[in-house]
CSV table of C-alpha atoms in Angstrom, one decimal:
chain,number,residue,atom,x,y,z
A,2,MET,CA,-106.1,40.0,-33.7
A,3,GLY,CA,-104.2,41.0,-30.8
A,4,ILE,CA,-100.4,40.7,-30.5
A,5,PRO,CA,-99.6,37.7,-28.3
A,6,GLY,CA,-98.6,38.9,-24.8
A,7,ALA,CA,-99.3,42.6,-25.4
A,8,GLY,CA,-100.4,44.2,-22.2
A,9,ALA,CA,-99.5,41.2,-20.2
A,10,PRO,CA,-96.4,40.5,-18.2
A,11,GLY,CA,-94.9,37.8,-20.4
A,12,PRO,CA,-91.6,36.0,-19.6
A,13,GLY,CA,-89.4,38.7,-21.1
A,14,ARG,CA,-91.1,41.5,-19.2
A,15,ARG,CA,-91.2,39.6,-16.0
A,16,GLY,CA,-87.4,39.0,-16.4
A,17,ALA,CA,-86.8,42.6,-17.0
A,18,ARG,CA,-88.8,43.6,-13.9
A,19,ALA,CA,-87.0,41.1,-11.8
A,20,LEU,CA,-83.6,42.4,-13.0
A,21,ALA,CA,-84.6,46.0,-12.3
A,22,THR,CA,-85.8,45.0,-8.8
A,23,ALA,CA,-82.6,43.2,-8.1
A,24,LEU,CA,-80.5,46.2,-9.2
A,25,LEU,CA,-82.5,48.5,-7.0
A,26,CYS,CA,-82.0,46.2,-4.1
A,27,LEU,CA,-78.3,45.8,-4.8
A,28,HIS,CA,-77.7,49.5,-5.5
A,29,PRO,CA,-76.9,50.4,-1.8
A,30,LEU,CA,-74.5,47.4,-1.7
A,31,LEU,CA,-72.8,48.4,-5.0
A,32,LEU,CA,-72.5,52.0,-3.8
A,33,HIS,CA,-71.0,50.8,-0.5
A,34,SER,CA,-68.6,48.6,-2.3
A,35,GLN,CA,-67.4,51.5,-4.4
A,36,MET,CA,-67.0,53.7,-1.4
A,37,ALA,CA,-65.1,50.9,0.4
A,38,TRP,CA,-62.7,50.7,-2.5
A,39,ALA,CA,-62.3,54.5,-2.6
A,40,GLU,CA,-61.5,54.4,1.1
A,41,GLN,CA,-58.7,51.8,0.6
A,42,CYS,CA,-56.1,54.5,-0.1
A,43,GLY,CA,-54.6,57.0,2.3
A,44,LYS,CA,-56.3,55.7,5.5
A,45,PRO,CA,-53.9,53.8,7.6
A,46,SER,CA,-55.0,51.8,10.7
A,47,VAL,CA,-52.6,53.7,12.9
A,48,GLY,CA,-52.5,57.5,13.2
A,49,GLY,CA,-50.1,59.5,14.4
A,50,LYS,CA,-33.4,57.7,10.4
A,51,ILE,CA,-34.4,60.3,8.1
A,52,PHE,CA,-32.0,63.0,9.4
A,53,GLY,CA,-33.4,64.3,12.7
A,54,GLY,CA,-36.3,61.8,12.4
A,55,ARG,CA,-37.7,59.2,14.8
A,56,ASP,CA,-39.0,55.6,14.7
A,57,ALA,CA,-42.3,55.4,12.9
A,58,PRO,CA,-45.2,53.5,14.6
A,59,GLU,CA,-46.0,50.2,12.8
A,60,MET,CA,-48.8,50.3,10.2
A,61,ARG,CA,-48.8,54.1,10.2
A,62,TRP,CA,-47.3,54.4,6.6
A,63,PRO,CA,-48.6,51.2,4.9
A,64,TRP,CA,-47.7,52.6,1.4
A,65,GLN,CA,-44.0,52.7,2.2
A,66,ALA,CA,-42.0,50.4,0.0
A,67,ALA,CA,-38.3,49.5,-0.2
A,68,LEU,CA,-36.7,49.1,-3.6
A,69,TYR,CA,-34.0,46.5,-4.0
A,70,TYR,CA,-31.5,46.2,-6.9
A,71,GLN,CA,-29.9,42.8,-7.3
A,72,GLY,CA,-30.4,42.1,-3.6
A,73,ILE,CA,-29.3,45.6,-2.3
A,74,HIS,CA,-31.6,48.1,-0.7
A,75,ILE,CA,-31.1,51.3,-2.8
A,76,CYS,CA,-34.2,53.5,-2.5
A,77,GLY,CA,-37.6,54.0,-1.1
A,78,ALA,CA,-40.9,53.9,-3.1
A,79,ALA,CA,-44.6,54.3,-2.6
A,80,LEU,CA,-47.5,52.1,-3.4
A,81,ILE,CA,-50.1,54.1,-5.4
A,82,ASN,CA,-52.3,51.3,-6.6
A,83,THR,CA,-52.6,47.6,-5.8
A,84,SER,CA,-50.4,46.9,-8.9
A,85,TRP,CA,-48.4,50.1,-9.2
A,86,VAL,CA,-45.5,51.7,-7.3
A,87,ALA,CA,-43.8,55.1,-7.8
A,88,SER,CA,-40.2,56.0,-7.2
A,89,ALA,CA,-37.5,58.3,-8.4
A,90,ALA,CA,-36.0,58.0,-11.9
A,91,HIS,CA,-32.4,58.4,-10.6
A,92,CYS,CA,-32.8,55.1,-8.7
A,93,PHE,CA,-32.8,53.3,-12.0
A,94,GLN,CA,-29.7,54.5,-13.8
A,95,LYS,CA,-27.9,51.2,-13.3
A,96,SER,CA,-30.5,49.2,-15.2
A,97,HIS,CA,-33.9,49.5,-16.8
A,98,ASN,CA,-34.4,45.7,-16.7
A,99,PRO,CA,-37.4,45.0,-14.4
A,100,ALA,CA,-36.0,41.6,-13.5
A,101,ASP,CA,-33.1,43.4,-11.6
A,102,TYR,CA,-35.5,44.9,-9.1
A,103,ARG,CA,-37.7,43.8,-6.2
A,104,VAL,CA,-40.2,45.8,-4.2
A,105,LEU,CA,-40.8,45.1,-0.5
A,106,LEU,CA,-44.1,46.0,1.1
A,107,GLY,CA,-45.6,45.5,4.5
A,108,TYR,CA,-42.3,45.9,6.3
A,109,HIS,CA,-41.7,48.1,9.3
A,110,ARG,CA,-38.2,46.9,10.4
A,111,LEU,CA,-36.5,46.3,7.1
A,112,LYS,CA,-34.6,43.2,8.1
A,113,THR,CA,-37.3,41.6,10.4
A,114,ARG,CA,-39.2,38.9,8.5
A,115,THR,CA,-42.9,39.1,9.1
A,116,ALA,CA,-45.9,37.1,8.0
A,117,HIS,CA,-47.4,40.2,6.4
A,118,GLY,CA,-44.3,41.3,4.5
A,119,ARG,CA,-44.4,40.8,0.7
A,120,THR,CA,-41.7,40.8,-2.0
A,121,ALA,CA,-43.0,41.8,-5.3
A,122,THR,CA,-41.5,41.2,-8.7
A,123,VAL,CA,-41.6,44.0,-11.3
A,124,TYR,CA,-43.4,43.5,-14.7
A,125,ARG,CA,-42.7,46.8,-16.3
A,126,LEU,CA,-40.6,49.9,-15.6
A,127,PHE,CA,-41.5,53.4,-16.9
A,128,VAL,CA,-38.6,55.7,-16.3
A,129,HIS,CA,-39.5,59.2,-17.4
A,130,THR,CA,-37.8,59.7,-20.8
A,131,ASP,CA,-37.0,63.3,-20.0
A,132,PHE,CA,-35.2,62.6,-16.7
A,133,ASN,CA,-32.4,65.1,-16.1
A,134,LYS,CA,-32.4,66.2,-19.8
A,135,HIS,CA,-33.4,69.8,-19.6
A,136,TYR,CA,-32.3,70.8,-16.1
A,137,PHE,CA,-30.7,69.2,-13.0
A,138,MET,CA,-32.9,66.3,-11.8
A,139,GLY,CA,-35.9,67.3,-13.9
A,140,ARG,CA,-38.7,64.7,-14.4
A,141,ASP,CA,-37.4,62.5,-11.6
A,142,ILE,CA,-40.1,59.9,-11.5
A,143,THR,CA,-40.5,56.2,-12.4
A,144,LEU,CA,-43.5,53.9,-12.3
A,145,LEU,CA,-43.2,50.2,-11.6
A,146,GLN,CA,-46.0,47.8,-12.6
A,147,LEU,CA,-46.0,44.7,-10.4
A,148,HIS,CA,-46.6,41.2,-11.7
A,149,ARG,CA,-49.3,40.6,-9.0
A,150,PRO,CA,-51.7,43.0,-7.3
A,151,MET,CA,-51.0,43.5,-3.6
A,152,LYS,CA,-53.7,42.4,-1.2
A,153,ILE,CA,-54.8,45.3,0.9
A,154,SER,CA,-54.4,45.0,4.6
A,155,ALA,CA,-53.5,47.1,7.7
A,156,TYR,CA,-49.8,46.6,6.6
A,157,ILE,CA,-50.1,47.2,2.9
A,158,GLN,CA,-52.3,50.0,1.5
A,159,PRO,CA,-51.7,52.6,-1.3
A,160,ALA,CA,-51.5,56.3,-0.7
A,161,CYS,CA,-54.0,58.3,-2.6
A,162,LEU,CA,-52.9,60.1,-5.8
A,163,PRO,CA,-53.7,63.8,-5.9
A,164,THR,CA,-55.5,65.4,-8.9
A,165,SER,CA,-53.5,67.9,-11.0
A,166,ASP,CA,-55.4,70.8,-9.4
A,167,MET,CA,-54.7,69.9,-5.8
A,168,HIS,CA,-52.6,72.4,-3.9
A,169,LEU,CA,-49.8,71.5,-1.5
A,170,PRO,CA,-50.7,72.3,2.1
A,171,SER,CA,-48.2,74.1,4.3
A,172,HIS,CA,-48.4,71.6,7.1
A,173,SER,CA,-49.3,68.0,8.0
A,174,CYS,CA,-46.8,66.6,5.5
A,175,TRP,CA,-44.5,63.7,6.4
A,176,ILE,CA,-41.4,62.0,4.9
A,177,THR,CA,-40.4,58.4,5.6
A,178,GLY,CA,-37.6,56.0,4.8
A,179,TRP,CA,-34.8,53.7,5.8
A,180,GLY,CA,-32.0,55.9,4.6
A,181,MET,CA,-28.9,57.0,6.4
A,182,VAL,CA,-29.1,58.9,9.7
A,183,THR,CA,-26.4,61.4,8.7
A,184,GLU,CA,-23.9,61.7,5.8
A,185,GLU,CA,-21.6,59.2,7.6
A,186,VAL,CA,-23.9,57.1,9.8
A,187,MET,CA,-26.1,54.3,8.6
A,188,LEU,CA,-29.5,53.5,10.1
A,189,GLY,CA,-28.7,50.7,12.7
A,190,PRO,CA,-30.5,47.7,14.0
A,191,PRO,CA,-33.4,47.0,14.1
A,192,TYR,CA,-33.6,49.1,11.0
A,193,THR,CA,-36.9,50.7,11.9
A,194,LEU,CA,-38.7,52.9,9.4
A,195,GLN,CA,-38.0,56.6,10.2
A,196,GLU,CA,-40.5,59.4,10.0
A,197,ALA,CA,-40.3,63.2,10.2
A,198,GLU,CA,-42.8,66.0,9.8
A,199,VAL,CA,-41.8,68.8,7.4
A,200,GLY,CA,-43.3,72.0,6.0
A,201,ILE,CA,-43.6,73.0,2.4
A,202,LEU,CA,-41.3,75.8,1.4
A,203,GLU,CA,-42.1,78.5,-1.1
A,204,SER,CA,-40.0,77.9,-4.3
A,205,ASN,CA,-38.7,81.5,-4.3
A,206,LEU,CA,-37.3,81.0,-0.8
A,207,CYS,CA,-36.0,77.6,-1.6
A,208,LYS,CA,-34.1,78.9,-4.6
A,209,LEU,CA,-31.8,80.9,-2.3
A,210,TYR,CA,-30.2,77.7,-1.3
A,211,PHE,CA,-29.4,76.6,-4.8
A,212,GLN,CA,-27.5,79.4,-6.6
A,213,GLY,CA,-24.4,77.6,-7.7
A,214,PRO,CA,-23.7,76.4,-11.2
A,215,GLY,CA,-24.5,72.8,-12.1
A,216,PRO,CA,-22.0,70.1,-13.2
A,217,GLU,CA,-22.1,71.4,-16.8
A,218,GLY,CA,-22.4,75.1,-16.1
A,219,SER,CA,-26.2,75.1,-15.9
A,220,GLU,CA,-27.8,76.7,-12.8
A,221,TYR,CA,-29.4,74.7,-10.1
A,222,SER,CA,-33.0,75.7,-9.9
A,223,ILE,CA,-36.5,74.7,-8.7
A,224,HIS,CA,-38.9,74.1,-11.6
A,225,GLU,CA,-42.6,73.4,-11.9
A,226,ASP,CA,-42.2,69.6,-11.5
A,227,MET,CA,-40.4,70.1,-8.1
A,228,PHE,CA,-41.1,71.5,-4.7
A,229,CYS,CA,-39.1,72.0,-1.5
A,230,ALA,CA,-39.8,70.9,2.1
A,231,ALA,CA,-37.8,71.1,5.3
A,232,ASP,CA,-38.0,71.7,9.0
A,233,PHE,CA,-35.5,74.3,9.9
A,234,ARG,CA,-36.6,74.6,13.5
A,235,THR,CA,-35.7,71.0,14.5
A,236,GLY,CA,-33.5,69.9,11.5
A,237,LYS,CA,-35.2,67.1,9.5
A,238,SER,CA,-34.5,66.2,6.0
A,239,VAL,CA,-34.1,63.2,3.6
A,240,CYS,CA,-30.7,61.5,3.4
A,241,ARG,CA,-28.9,58.9,1.3
A,242,GLY,CA,-31.1,55.9,0.7
A,243,ASP,CA,-34.3,57.8,1.1
A,244,SER,CA,-34.5,58.6,-2.6
A,245,GLY,CA,-37.8,57.8,-4.2
A,246,GLY,CA,-39.6,57.6,-0.9
A,247,PRO,CA,-42.9,59.3,-0.2
A,248,LEU,CA,-43.8,62.7,1.1
A,249,VAL,CA,-47.5,62.5,2.1
A,250,CYS,CA,-49.8,65.2,3.2
A,251,LYS,CA,-53.1,64.8,5.1
A,252,LEU,CA,-56.1,66.5,3.4
A,253,ASN,CA,-59.7,65.9,4.5
A,254,ASN,CA,-58.6,63.1,6.8
A,255,THR,CA,-56.9,61.3,3.9
A,256,TRP,CA,-53.2,60.9,3.1
A,257,TYR,CA,-52.1,61.9,-0.4
A,258,LEU,CA,-48.8,61.2,-2.1
A,259,MET,CA,-47.7,64.7,-3.0
A,260,GLY,CA,-43.9,64.1,-3.5
A,261,LEU,CA,-41.1,61.7,-4.0
A,262,SER,CA,-37.6,62.3,-2.5
A,263,SER,CA,-35.4,63.6,-5.3
A,264,TRP,CA,-32.3,65.7,-4.3
A,265,SER,CA,-31.0,67.8,-1.5
A,266,LEU,CA,-28.0,69.4,0.2
A,267,PRO,CA,-26.0,67.1,2.4
A,268,CYS,CA,-28.0,66.0,5.5
A,269,GLN,CA,-25.9,67.8,8.1
A,270,GLN,CA,-26.1,71.0,10.1
A,271,PRO,CA,-26.9,73.6,9.1
A,272,ILE,CA,-29.8,71.8,7.5
A,273,GLY,CA,-31.1,72.8,4.1
A,274,PRO,CA,-34.3,72.0,2.3
A,275,SER,CA,-34.9,68.8,0.4
A,276,VAL,CA,-36.3,68.8,-3.1
A,277,PHE,CA,-39.2,66.5,-4.1
A,278,THR,CA,-40.8,65.4,-7.4
A,279,ARG,CA,-44.2,67.1,-7.5
A,280,ILE,CA,-46.8,64.3,-8.1
A,281,THR,CA,-49.6,66.7,-9.2
A,282,TYR,CA,-47.4,67.7,-12.2
A,283,PHE,CA,-47.4,64.1,-13.4
A,284,SER,CA,-51.0,63.2,-12.8
A,285,GLN,CA,-51.7,62.8,-16.5
A,286,TRP,CA,-48.4,61.0,-17.2
A,287,ILE,CA,-49.2,58.5,-14.4
A,288,ALA,CA,-52.8,57.9,-15.7
A,289,ARG,CA,-51.6,57.5,-19.3
A,290,HIS,CA,-49.1,54.8,-18.4
A,291,GLN,CA,-51.5,53.0,-16.1
A,292,ALA,CA,-54.2,53.0,-18.8
A,293,GLY,CA,-51.8,51.9,-21.5
A,294,SER,CA,-50.3,48.9,-19.7
A,295,PRO,CA,-52.6,46.0,-19.1
A,296,PRO,CA,-51.8,43.3,-16.5
A,297,PRO,CA,-49.4,40.6,-17.5
A,298,LYS,CA,-50.5,37.3,-19.0
A,299,PRO,CA,-50.5,34.4,-16.5
A,300,SER,CA,-47.7,32.8,-18.5
A,301,ASP,CA,-45.5,35.9,-17.9
A,302,ILE,CA,-45.9,35.9,-14.1
A,303,PRO,CA,-43.0,34.2,-12.2
A,304,PRO,CA,-43.7,31.9,-9.2
A,305,GLU,CA,-44.5,33.9,-6.1
A,306,ASP,CA,-41.5,34.1,-3.7
A,307,ASN,CA,-41.9,36.2,-0.6
A,308,ARG,CA,-38.3,35.6,0.7
A,309,HIS,CA,-36.4,38.7,1.7
A,310,PRO,CA,-34.1,39.6,-1.2
A,311,GLN,CA,-31.2,40.4,1.1
A,312,SER,CA,-30.0,38.3,4.0
A,313,SER,CA,-27.1,40.2,5.4
A,314,GLY,CA,-28.5,43.5,6.5
A,315,PRO,CA,-28.7,47.0,5.0
A,316,PRO,CA,-26.3,48.1,2.3
A,317,THR,CA,-22.8,49.3,3.1
A,318,LEU,CA,-21.9,53.0,2.8
A,319,THR,CA,-20.2,52.2,-0.5
A,320,ASN,CA,-23.4,50.7,-1.9
A,321,VAL,CA,-25.4,53.6,-0.7
A,322,THR,CA,-23.0,56.0,-2.3
A,323,SER,CA,-23.1,54.3,-5.7
A,324,LEU,CA,-26.8,53.6,-5.8
A,325,GLY,CA,-29.9,55.4,-4.5
A,326,ASN,CA,-28.3,58.6,-3.3
A,327,VAL,CA,-30.3,61.6,-2.7
A,328,PRO,CA,-28.3,63.5,-5.3
A,329,GLN,CA,-26.6,66.6,-4.1
A,330,PRO,CA,-25.2,69.7,-5.9
A,331,ARG,CA,-21.5,68.9,-6.5
A,332,SER,CA,-20.1,72.3,-7.3
A,333,PHE,CA,-20.5,74.1,-4.0
A,334,GLN,CA,-20.5,73.3,-0.3
A,335,ALA,CA,-23.7,72.8,1.5
A,336,LEU,CA,-23.0,75.7,3.9
A,337,VAL,CA,-25.6,78.4,3.6
A,338,THR,CA,-24.6,82.0,4.6
A,339,SER,CA,-26.0,83.2,7.8
A,340,GLN,CA,-27.9,85.9,6.0
A,341,VAL,CA,-29.8,83.4,3.9
A,342,SER,CA,-30.5,81.2,6.9
A,343,CYS,CA,-31.8,84.1,8.9
A,344,LEU,CA,-34.0,85.2,6.0
A,345,LEU,CA,-35.5,81.7,5.6
A,346,LEU,CA,-36.1,81.2,9.3
A,347,THR,CA,-37.7,84.6,9.6
A,348,ALA,CA,-40.0,83.8,6.7
A,349,LEU,CA,-41.0,80.5,8.2
A,350,TRP,CA,-41.8,82.0,11.6
A,351,MET,CA,-44.0,84.6,9.9
A,352,LEU,CA,-46.1,81.9,8.1
């Protein structure tokens, strides 16, 4: 007696073949979809005042975010995923309550309302638990998980995250932000996002700028979770209000978030280097928090409200001083000796 259906394409086998055929047909589409998703970071639609900076073209830096604390613009930030934003830990020393913060995305002129601008509420904050514990401004990073994922567009797009083994390039790196133009001058109307190209500075050279004792007698120094960047030839650096904002570098035609604005000397002549949180150092820390924090339940998501959180313009100088500073060494003046300046400039010209 034969087994019923053996050697013949019965209903189960026909279904399996049909499914296999469908998957083969869909494979190019699935692959294309995966590639399209992979390409949705670090590829703005547009190519090509931070101190010494210039107005940035619209849509050139679609990951740039503005961080607001109780209606006041205090820091910059960077979109790294449709639901996640990175910023500096020192921007969150007033409060660790997510409800106190809003994240603005899709803005070019910070006070100009646009149809593509979005105001995001924060679901969870992950301020690095070792921030500033072991040395000055160490572990200066915070992750913000948003209540709602951002819709990708020409105006809103994440920067790509580097892997832990990626090396910093010496060129094609840019800083952006809405911070102060100088130590005394605010960015004025129409509050256009500022951009500046900077070069990465070797840590041993950068350390020549930071040789004074810290507030508690500890030495200022550059550690493995930091790096320095500057443009000594034209004088560009981050300034107050730029904290937490992105430093991105172009690698293989893709923009990667390599740093977050952390601390610096005063943004005045003679210009000194700025210090950035090294994102590659925190690759595993970022991945661990993202994997361990599922999206919020629908009942935990507040009603969507894309109104601008502040109606009266950028913060006053007092507000910038008290919140969102690019922290500066307090125990010595930001005037570098001519010998050190000449050494650094000579080294840069030899690169």
